[in-house]
């Protein structure tokens, strides 16, 4: 029989509270998004106050300004990386801090048991389930332009991501793109970049040669003649006479046409055509993109060599919002609250302010823990350069620090670390791994790519060309378990022709 009846059931379930949702959202915010969110909460919650004082040994725990452990690479050769503990002046737990903050308040004033519509409709309160949206209340919209032009750097970075670079070459390409100005010219010394990244200058030039094929043509040139040369090559109009003209642009600027005709070895009519071709080119290839300046990347973590050996990992205090809860003002408004609505509003503000301070502190500590483990895993990269990146996954880091993999993923999103070799996004250090056929340690995908390139470069001129199947056999003998399709994919990413094409080129040569 079908009917209605009342039943009482007991069960277990996982409920994510609005406060926990806020803590999760804060983890994945970048430092700029976090600053915007904190500014909104400072306007909305009268009990929150920005701590403008300089952090010191007795700084408030809420400022999350501890001295963190440093990595010790004294035993880097044997594969171990120890951490030297620094001074931790604020080792008390988050719960103890909350007790100290509101130890003199009544239980009903510390944590509100009511998160109803009446409370959230009060001025100054926000819906914490939307944490990360900049603290916008219902009906509010952040002002944003309807259309935003793509910047040159975004355009180049998108092409670099699809250019088939390995992790190391992709890092080099991004470094070169960061050194490109708004006009599209590369403003950096290749020798300095090679020294900073720990690679040969020839490899930097090889990556730059690939980047010169990006659109718009002529981008990332180091000079105006090189920019014009790249455009002429694309139009198939670059010849010795035009090369001589580009080498003597100062004569063109002085309108010394007689000297130009002599240098280029052409008559007046040909020189006029060459000059007309130059005028049709674009001397500033980046001028057609959005004029929005590139945002300066502010690192969340700094890694510096420790004088005692190893690496010192520190949070960037400039990116950490330092908030306090005004206890005196809370006492005043709590004493003046008369109605139940006013008491609920004050209690909710106090609870939300306390939870936000604790969430920011926990966010800083979580970033510190993840960054320290990444430094531990990738110490060889910091010491020896980009060639020594190790295979690393989110799961490996999560298991090492006893956190969930999703937490590590959120922490590494939009977070940057400043190292002696440059500023990198934390996700940069997670590279694919290729398993070993003999049960040994896994091999980095980038290392395998370089081995394939080395094998092909060593091919002799007697027609002995390695097929993909032969490369698989050689790699398997070296303990690398790899499939033929993977070898073909890596070879194509390196822009290396197939064995048949290479054999034809050798015969033609």
XYZ file of C-alpha atoms in Angstrom:
509
model
C 0.000 0.000 0.000
C 1.267 3.426 -0.928
C 0.954 6.023 1.806
C 2.661 8.782 3.717
C 4.387 8.225 7.018
C 7.057 9.786 9.215
C 10.335 7.961 9.872
C 13.392 8.813 11.968
C 16.693 7.647 10.483
C 20.266 8.065 11.614
C 23.172 8.221 9.189
C 26.614 9.601 8.602
C 27.547 12.175 5.992
C 30.248 14.670 5.124
C 29.121 18.285 5.341
C 31.333 21.122 4.158
C 30.610 24.134 6.317
C 30.765 27.662 4.884
C 33.933 28.258 6.911
C 35.618 25.199 5.427
C 34.544 26.285 1.954
C 36.190 29.621 2.618
C 39.455 27.989 3.703
C 39.485 25.832 0.560
C 38.819 28.837 -1.668
C 41.596 30.853 -0.043
C 44.119 28.132 -0.878
C 43.751 28.502 -4.631
C 43.682 32.309 -4.769
C 46.713 34.112 -6.170
C 48.271 36.871 -4.104
C 46.444 39.544 -6.135
C 43.087 37.788 -5.776
C 43.724 37.284 -2.081
C 44.483 40.969 -1.602
C 41.233 41.925 -3.331
C 39.287 39.451 -1.193
C 40.833 40.737 2.036
C 40.085 44.341 1.075
C 36.439 43.408 0.615
C 36.289 41.739 4.014
C 37.949 44.723 5.698
C 35.172 46.925 4.321
C 32.478 44.433 5.253
C 33.512 43.317 8.736
C 33.952 46.144 11.274
C 35.896 43.893 13.667
C 38.709 43.215 11.195
C 41.718 45.494 11.187
C 44.869 45.509 9.077
C 48.067 45.170 11.088
C 50.268 47.967 9.763
C 53.146 47.297 12.167
C 56.401 45.743 11.077
C 56.533 42.017 11.862
C 59.054 41.157 14.501
C 59.940 38.373 16.935
C 56.764 39.085 18.891
C 54.517 39.503 15.871
C 50.936 38.404 16.167
C 50.349 34.776 15.232
C 47.673 35.889 12.798
C 50.310 37.572 10.659
C 51.728 34.170 9.700
C 55.241 35.597 9.750
C 57.251 32.714 11.144
C 60.824 31.722 10.445
C 60.580 28.579 8.413
C 62.981 25.666 8.025
C 65.671 25.715 5.410
C 66.742 22.888 3.167
C 70.190 21.452 3.794
C 71.866 20.058 0.684
C 75.019 18.976 2.437
C 74.094 15.387 1.560
C 72.679 16.120 -1.899
C 75.132 13.723 -3.477
C 73.684 10.715 -1.684
C 70.131 11.640 -2.626
C 69.097 12.916 0.803
C 67.936 16.383 1.625
C 67.696 17.413 5.248
C 65.893 20.415 6.627
C 67.517 22.614 9.248
C 64.847 23.801 11.644
C 64.669 27.558 12.133
C 63.324 29.379 15.159
C 59.555 29.114 15.498
C 58.395 31.756 17.921
C 54.700 31.021 17.338
C 54.351 27.272 17.711
C 50.990 27.381 19.482
C 48.052 25.735 17.749
C 45.285 27.542 15.935
C 42.745 26.520 18.542
C 44.878 27.946 21.314
C 45.170 31.208 19.416
C 41.412 31.436 19.060
C 41.039 30.849 22.809
C 43.516 33.620 23.545
C 41.680 35.945 21.189
C 38.232 35.465 22.668
C 39.002 33.999 26.037
C 37.064 36.720 27.844
C 33.952 36.591 25.686
C 30.800 34.709 26.403
C 30.267 31.469 24.509
C 27.385 32.967 22.600
C 29.601 35.827 21.485
C 32.491 33.653 20.280
C 30.677 31.479 17.770
C 27.281 32.130 16.365
C 24.964 29.176 16.233
C 22.848 30.969 13.701
C 23.838 31.419 10.068
C 20.333 32.236 8.920
C 19.088 34.671 6.339
C 18.398 37.299 8.966
C 22.079 37.385 9.902
C 23.504 37.380 6.405
C 21.141 40.147 5.350
C 22.702 42.517 7.864
C 25.107 45.141 6.507
C 28.702 44.042 6.840
C 28.068 40.328 6.557
C 28.948 38.244 3.542
C 27.985 34.849 2.272
C 31.060 32.803 3.143
C 30.116 30.082 0.687
C 31.185 32.515 -2.030
C 34.619 33.079 -0.570
C 37.078 33.898 -3.287
C 34.710 36.094 -5.260
C 36.239 39.192 -3.732
C 33.657 39.407 -0.950
C 30.826 40.538 -3.213
C 27.368 40.367 -1.726
C 24.186 39.352 -3.522
C 23.302 41.638 -6.377
C 26.800 43.095 -6.615
C 28.980 42.677 -9.663
C 32.623 43.458 -9.991
C 33.286 46.020 -12.657
C 35.134 44.507 -15.546
C 35.622 45.469 -19.178
C 33.312 43.796 -21.646
C 36.179 43.126 -24.028
C 39.860 42.801 -23.262
C 42.409 42.561 -26.017
C 44.851 39.688 -25.857
C 48.278 40.870 -24.817
C 51.439 40.017 -26.696
C 52.736 37.934 -23.797
C 49.545 35.861 -23.615
C 49.719 35.320 -27.380
C 53.347 34.164 -27.221
C 52.827 31.974 -24.165
C 49.943 30.191 -25.878
C 52.170 29.456 -28.882
C 54.986 28.269 -26.614
C 52.608 25.830 -24.923
C 51.733 24.253 -28.282
C 55.225 24.338 -29.786
C 56.133 20.852 -28.552
C 58.793 22.011 -26.121
C 59.941 19.712 -23.341
C 59.726 21.017 -19.752
C 63.252 22.454 -19.852
C 62.913 24.157 -23.244
C 59.444 25.405 -22.317
C 60.927 27.075 -19.244
C 63.566 28.692 -21.436
C 60.899 29.897 -23.888
C 58.834 31.441 -21.091
C 61.938 33.194 -19.767
C 62.595 34.663 -23.221
C 58.960 35.727 -23.566
C 59.102 37.494 -20.197
C 62.108 39.454 -21.481
C 60.183 40.653 -24.571
C 58.960 44.245 -24.511
C 55.659 45.642 -25.774
C 57.106 46.301 -29.216
C 57.988 42.630 -29.606
C 61.765 42.935 -29.152
C 63.793 40.642 -26.932
C 65.554 42.777 -24.321
C 67.832 40.294 -22.623
C 71.341 38.945 -22.931
C 71.296 35.276 -23.909
C 74.507 34.626 -22.001
C 72.984 35.900 -18.758
C 69.864 33.768 -19.262
C 72.008 30.694 -19.989
C 74.053 31.269 -16.833
C 70.960 31.783 -14.694
C 69.201 28.661 -15.999
C 72.344 26.530 -16.000
C 72.292 25.588 -19.692
C 74.490 26.227 -22.709
C 73.948 29.425 -24.647
C 73.590 27.307 -27.775
C 70.446 25.747 -26.326
C 69.007 29.179 -25.563
C 69.656 30.183 -29.174
C 67.992 26.981 -30.424
C 64.840 27.724 -28.414
C 64.907 31.331 -29.606
C 65.125 30.111 -33.208
C 61.860 28.214 -32.683
C 60.289 31.272 -31.045
C 61.215 33.336 -34.099
C 58.658 31.243 -35.954
C 55.849 32.522 -33.729
C 53.270 35.011 -34.915
C 53.492 37.917 -35.495
C 56.500 37.475 -37.753
C 59.559 39.270 -36.464
C 58.620 38.984 -32.815
C 61.369 38.394 -30.220
C 64.033 39.811 -32.540
C 67.005 41.405 -30.814
C 67.303 44.340 -33.197
C 65.414 46.141 -35.931
C 67.498 44.594 -38.750
C 66.844 41.105 -37.358
C 63.112 41.856 -37.076
C 62.956 43.018 -40.702
C 65.081 40.076 -41.798
C 62.639 37.570 -40.291
C 59.755 39.194 -42.135
C 61.661 39.234 -45.424
C 62.540 35.549 -45.039
C 58.869 34.717 -44.573
C 58.046 36.616 -47.785
C 60.944 34.922 -49.589
C 62.418 38.340 -50.363
C 65.676 38.050 -48.441
C 68.773 38.009 -50.687
C 72.380 39.249 -50.426
C 71.449 42.720 -51.635
C 68.704 43.047 -49.027
C 71.085 41.688 -46.391
C 73.563 44.438 -47.255
C 70.780 47.015 -47.025
C 69.799 45.828 -43.541
C 73.417 46.017 -42.431
C 73.567 49.675 -43.528
C 70.277 51.140 -42.335
C 72.175 54.164 -41.014
C 72.953 55.108 -44.623
C 69.238 54.876 -45.419
C 68.475 57.108 -42.449
C 70.912 59.675 -43.851
C 69.358 59.229 -47.324
C 72.791 58.430 -48.725
C 71.394 56.532 -51.696
C 74.637 56.630 -53.663
C 76.505 54.836 -50.917
C 73.662 52.333 -50.588
C 73.716 51.513 -54.309
C 77.435 50.864 -54.060
C 77.171 48.702 -50.940
C 74.229 46.669 -52.219
C 75.515 46.392 -55.777
C 72.214 47.423 -57.390
C 71.006 50.262 -59.595
C 68.692 53.079 -58.576
C 65.522 51.277 -59.714
C 66.306 48.113 -57.740
C 67.227 50.160 -54.659
C 63.900 52.014 -54.839
C 62.040 48.683 -54.927
C 64.044 47.397 -51.970
C 63.277 50.503 -49.935
C 59.588 50.166 -50.809
C 59.652 46.586 -49.560
C 61.183 47.704 -46.270
C 58.473 50.340 -45.822
C 55.826 47.625 -46.184
C 57.238 45.726 -43.188
C 56.346 46.153 -39.524
C 59.226 47.460 -37.395
C 57.217 46.892 -34.168
C 55.457 43.517 -34.482
C 53.999 43.698 -30.981
C 52.242 47.017 -31.512
C 49.050 45.365 -32.746
C 48.264 43.730 -29.418
C 46.522 44.982 -26.329
C 48.340 47.751 -24.545
C 47.680 46.295 -21.107
C 51.032 46.090 -19.339
C 52.155 42.691 -18.193
C 51.540 42.104 -14.524
C 54.723 41.755 -12.556
C 54.879 38.300 -11.027
C 55.261 38.603 -7.274
C 56.588 35.333 -5.860
C 54.810 33.773 -2.913
C 57.923 31.910 -1.761
C 61.634 32.720 -1.837
C 64.372 30.084 -2.005
C 67.872 31.262 -1.162
C 71.159 29.470 -0.564
C 71.759 28.984 3.137
C 75.198 30.095 4.401
C 75.402 26.911 6.420
C 74.638 24.811 3.356
C 71.410 23.830 1.680
C 68.474 26.043 0.812
C 66.421 28.414 2.947
C 62.728 28.451 2.078
C 60.798 31.530 3.194
C 57.371 32.955 2.562
C 57.219 36.367 0.942
C 55.897 38.508 3.778
C 54.839 41.218 1.320
C 52.143 38.952 -0.147
C 50.691 37.874 3.208
C 47.740 39.947 4.449
C 48.281 40.634 8.150
C 44.937 40.980 9.884
C 43.937 41.458 13.500
C 40.607 41.317 15.316
C 39.783 44.479 17.243
C 38.840 43.047 20.657
C 38.183 46.432 22.225
C 35.726 47.467 19.533
C 34.096 44.061 19.772
C 33.597 44.527 23.502
C 32.043 47.955 22.940
C 29.570 46.887 20.252
C 28.735 43.647 22.089
C 27.880 45.600 25.229
C 25.719 48.002 23.231
C 23.756 45.290 21.423
C 20.177 45.158 22.652
C 18.038 43.150 20.268
C 18.603 39.529 19.342
C 19.355 40.568 15.749
C 22.124 42.933 16.864
C 23.659 40.305 19.139
C 23.586 37.755 16.328
C 25.218 40.215 13.934
C 28.048 41.017 16.361
C 28.613 37.343 17.172
C 28.697 36.409 13.486
C 31.190 39.186 12.710
C 33.411 37.987 15.540
C 33.229 34.360 14.425
C 33.888 35.203 10.770
C 36.782 37.514 11.614
C 38.379 34.891 13.834
C 37.945 32.186 11.211
C 39.360 34.379 8.435
C 42.468 35.132 10.491
C 42.972 31.439 11.181
C 42.314 30.522 7.533
C 44.953 32.972 6.323
C 47.426 31.572 8.824
C 46.674 28.012 7.746
C 46.958 28.992 4.068
C 50.431 30.415 4.642
C 51.574 27.311 6.492
C 50.178 24.996 3.821
C 51.961 26.904 1.045
C 55.144 26.732 3.089
C 54.834 22.990 3.603
C 54.200 22.276 -0.100
C 56.986 24.596 -1.281
C 59.470 23.027 1.132
C 58.683 19.560 -0.171
C 59.062 20.729 -3.779
C 62.483 22.152 -2.919
C 63.355 18.839 -1.284
C 62.330 16.898 -4.381
C 63.865 19.265 -6.961
C 67.101 20.172 -5.151
C 69.148 18.952 -8.131
C 67.462 21.533 -10.377
C 68.335 24.341 -7.971
C 71.940 23.153 -7.706
C 72.732 22.099 -11.269
C 70.157 23.537 -13.680
C 67.098 22.744 -15.714
C 68.497 19.457 -17.086
C 68.186 17.889 -13.633
C 64.436 18.228 -13.160
C 63.157 15.047 -11.553
C 59.862 13.319 -12.289
C 57.358 14.626 -9.771
C 53.601 14.266 -9.331
C 51.034 15.865 -7.065
C 50.484 12.496 -5.423
C 54.159 12.202 -4.452
C 54.134 15.578 -2.721
C 50.751 14.916 -1.109
C 51.929 11.633 0.400
C 55.164 13.180 1.646
C 53.430 15.990 3.538
C 50.370 13.896 4.467
C 47.828 16.039 2.666
C 45.206 15.326 0.060
C 46.237 15.538 -3.575
C 43.519 18.110 -4.297
C 44.943 20.366 -1.586
C 48.379 20.269 -3.203
C 46.785 21.048 -6.562
C 45.049 24.117 -5.143
C 48.190 25.320 -3.403
C 50.308 25.081 -6.562
C 47.793 26.969 -8.724
C 48.761 30.595 -9.390
C 51.606 30.452 -6.860
C 55.153 31.387 -7.799
C 58.508 30.630 -6.251
C 61.633 32.761 -6.672
C 64.782 30.668 -6.998
C 68.384 31.515 -7.936
C 67.489 30.260 -11.432
C 64.458 32.479 -11.886
C 60.805 32.772 -10.888
C 58.685 29.721 -11.694
C 55.109 28.676 -11.073
C 54.958 25.850 -8.544
C 53.303 23.619 -11.153
C 56.433 23.949 -13.295
C 58.233 21.457 -11.064
C 55.754 18.647 -11.737
C 57.102 16.712 -14.731
C 56.024 13.441 -16.303
C 57.869 10.229 -15.516
C 58.795 7.234 -17.654
C 59.118 3.990 -15.754
C 62.308 1.985 -15.674
C 62.238 -1.457 -17.292
C 64.599 -2.899 -14.684
C 62.621 -1.735 -11.668
C 64.919 1.187 -10.911
C 64.094 4.849 -10.470
C 61.803 6.459 -13.017
C 63.232 8.652 -15.742
C 62.189 12.206 -16.457
C 60.392 12.650 -19.765
C 62.692 15.547 -20.580
C 65.772 13.381 -19.987
C 64.380 10.725 -22.334
C 63.729 13.345 -25.016
C 67.298 14.512 -24.799
C 68.572 10.940 -25.051
C 66.525 10.401 -28.213
C 67.943 13.607 -29.668
C 71.481 12.511 -28.766
C 71.008 9.148 -30.470
C 69.734 10.754 -33.672
C 72.446 13.426 -33.679
C 75.047 10.660 -33.482
C 73.814 8.987 -36.667
C 76.642 8.520 -39.143
C 76.812 9.807 -42.662
C 76.985 6.293 -44.133
C 73.220 5.959 -44.271
C 72.949 4.212 -40.901
C 69.740 5.872 -39.690
C 67.972 4.730 -36.527
C 64.324 3.815 -36.898
C 61.865 4.421 -34.075
C 61.814 0.667 -33.373
C 65.610 0.624 -33.061
C 65.510 3.607 -30.708
C 62.985 1.737 -28.547
C 65.370 -1.242 -28.384
C 68.308 0.957 -27.391
C 66.284 2.692 -24.690
C 64.966 -0.618 -23.366
C 68.532 -1.894 -23.127
C 69.322 1.247 -21.091
C 66.492 0.419 -18.670
C 63.870 2.811 -20.061
C 60.469 1.244 -20.620
C 59.009 3.221 -23.527
C 56.628 2.490 -26.377
C 57.277 3.167 -30.038
C 54.433 5.673 -30.295
C 55.953 7.596 -27.386
C 59.312 7.738 -29.173
C 57.564 9.015 -32.306
C 55.695 11.638 -30.276
C 58.890 12.879 -28.601
C 60.747 12.896 -31.926
C 58.025 14.977 -33.564
C 57.999 17.339 -30.576
C 61.729 17.824 -31.133
C 60.975 18.613 -34.812
C 63.101 15.687 -35.990
C 62.063 14.049 -39.305
C 61.260 10.361 -39.525
C 63.969 7.819 -40.330
C 62.823 7.652 -43.969
C 63.047 11.404 -44.365
C 66.424 11.560 -42.647
C 67.762 8.817 -44.937
C 66.601 10.753 -48.007
C 68.264 13.911 -46.694
C 71.521 12.032 -46.172
C 71.407 10.648 -49.710
C 70.630 14.076 -51.123
C 73.505 15.554 -49.171
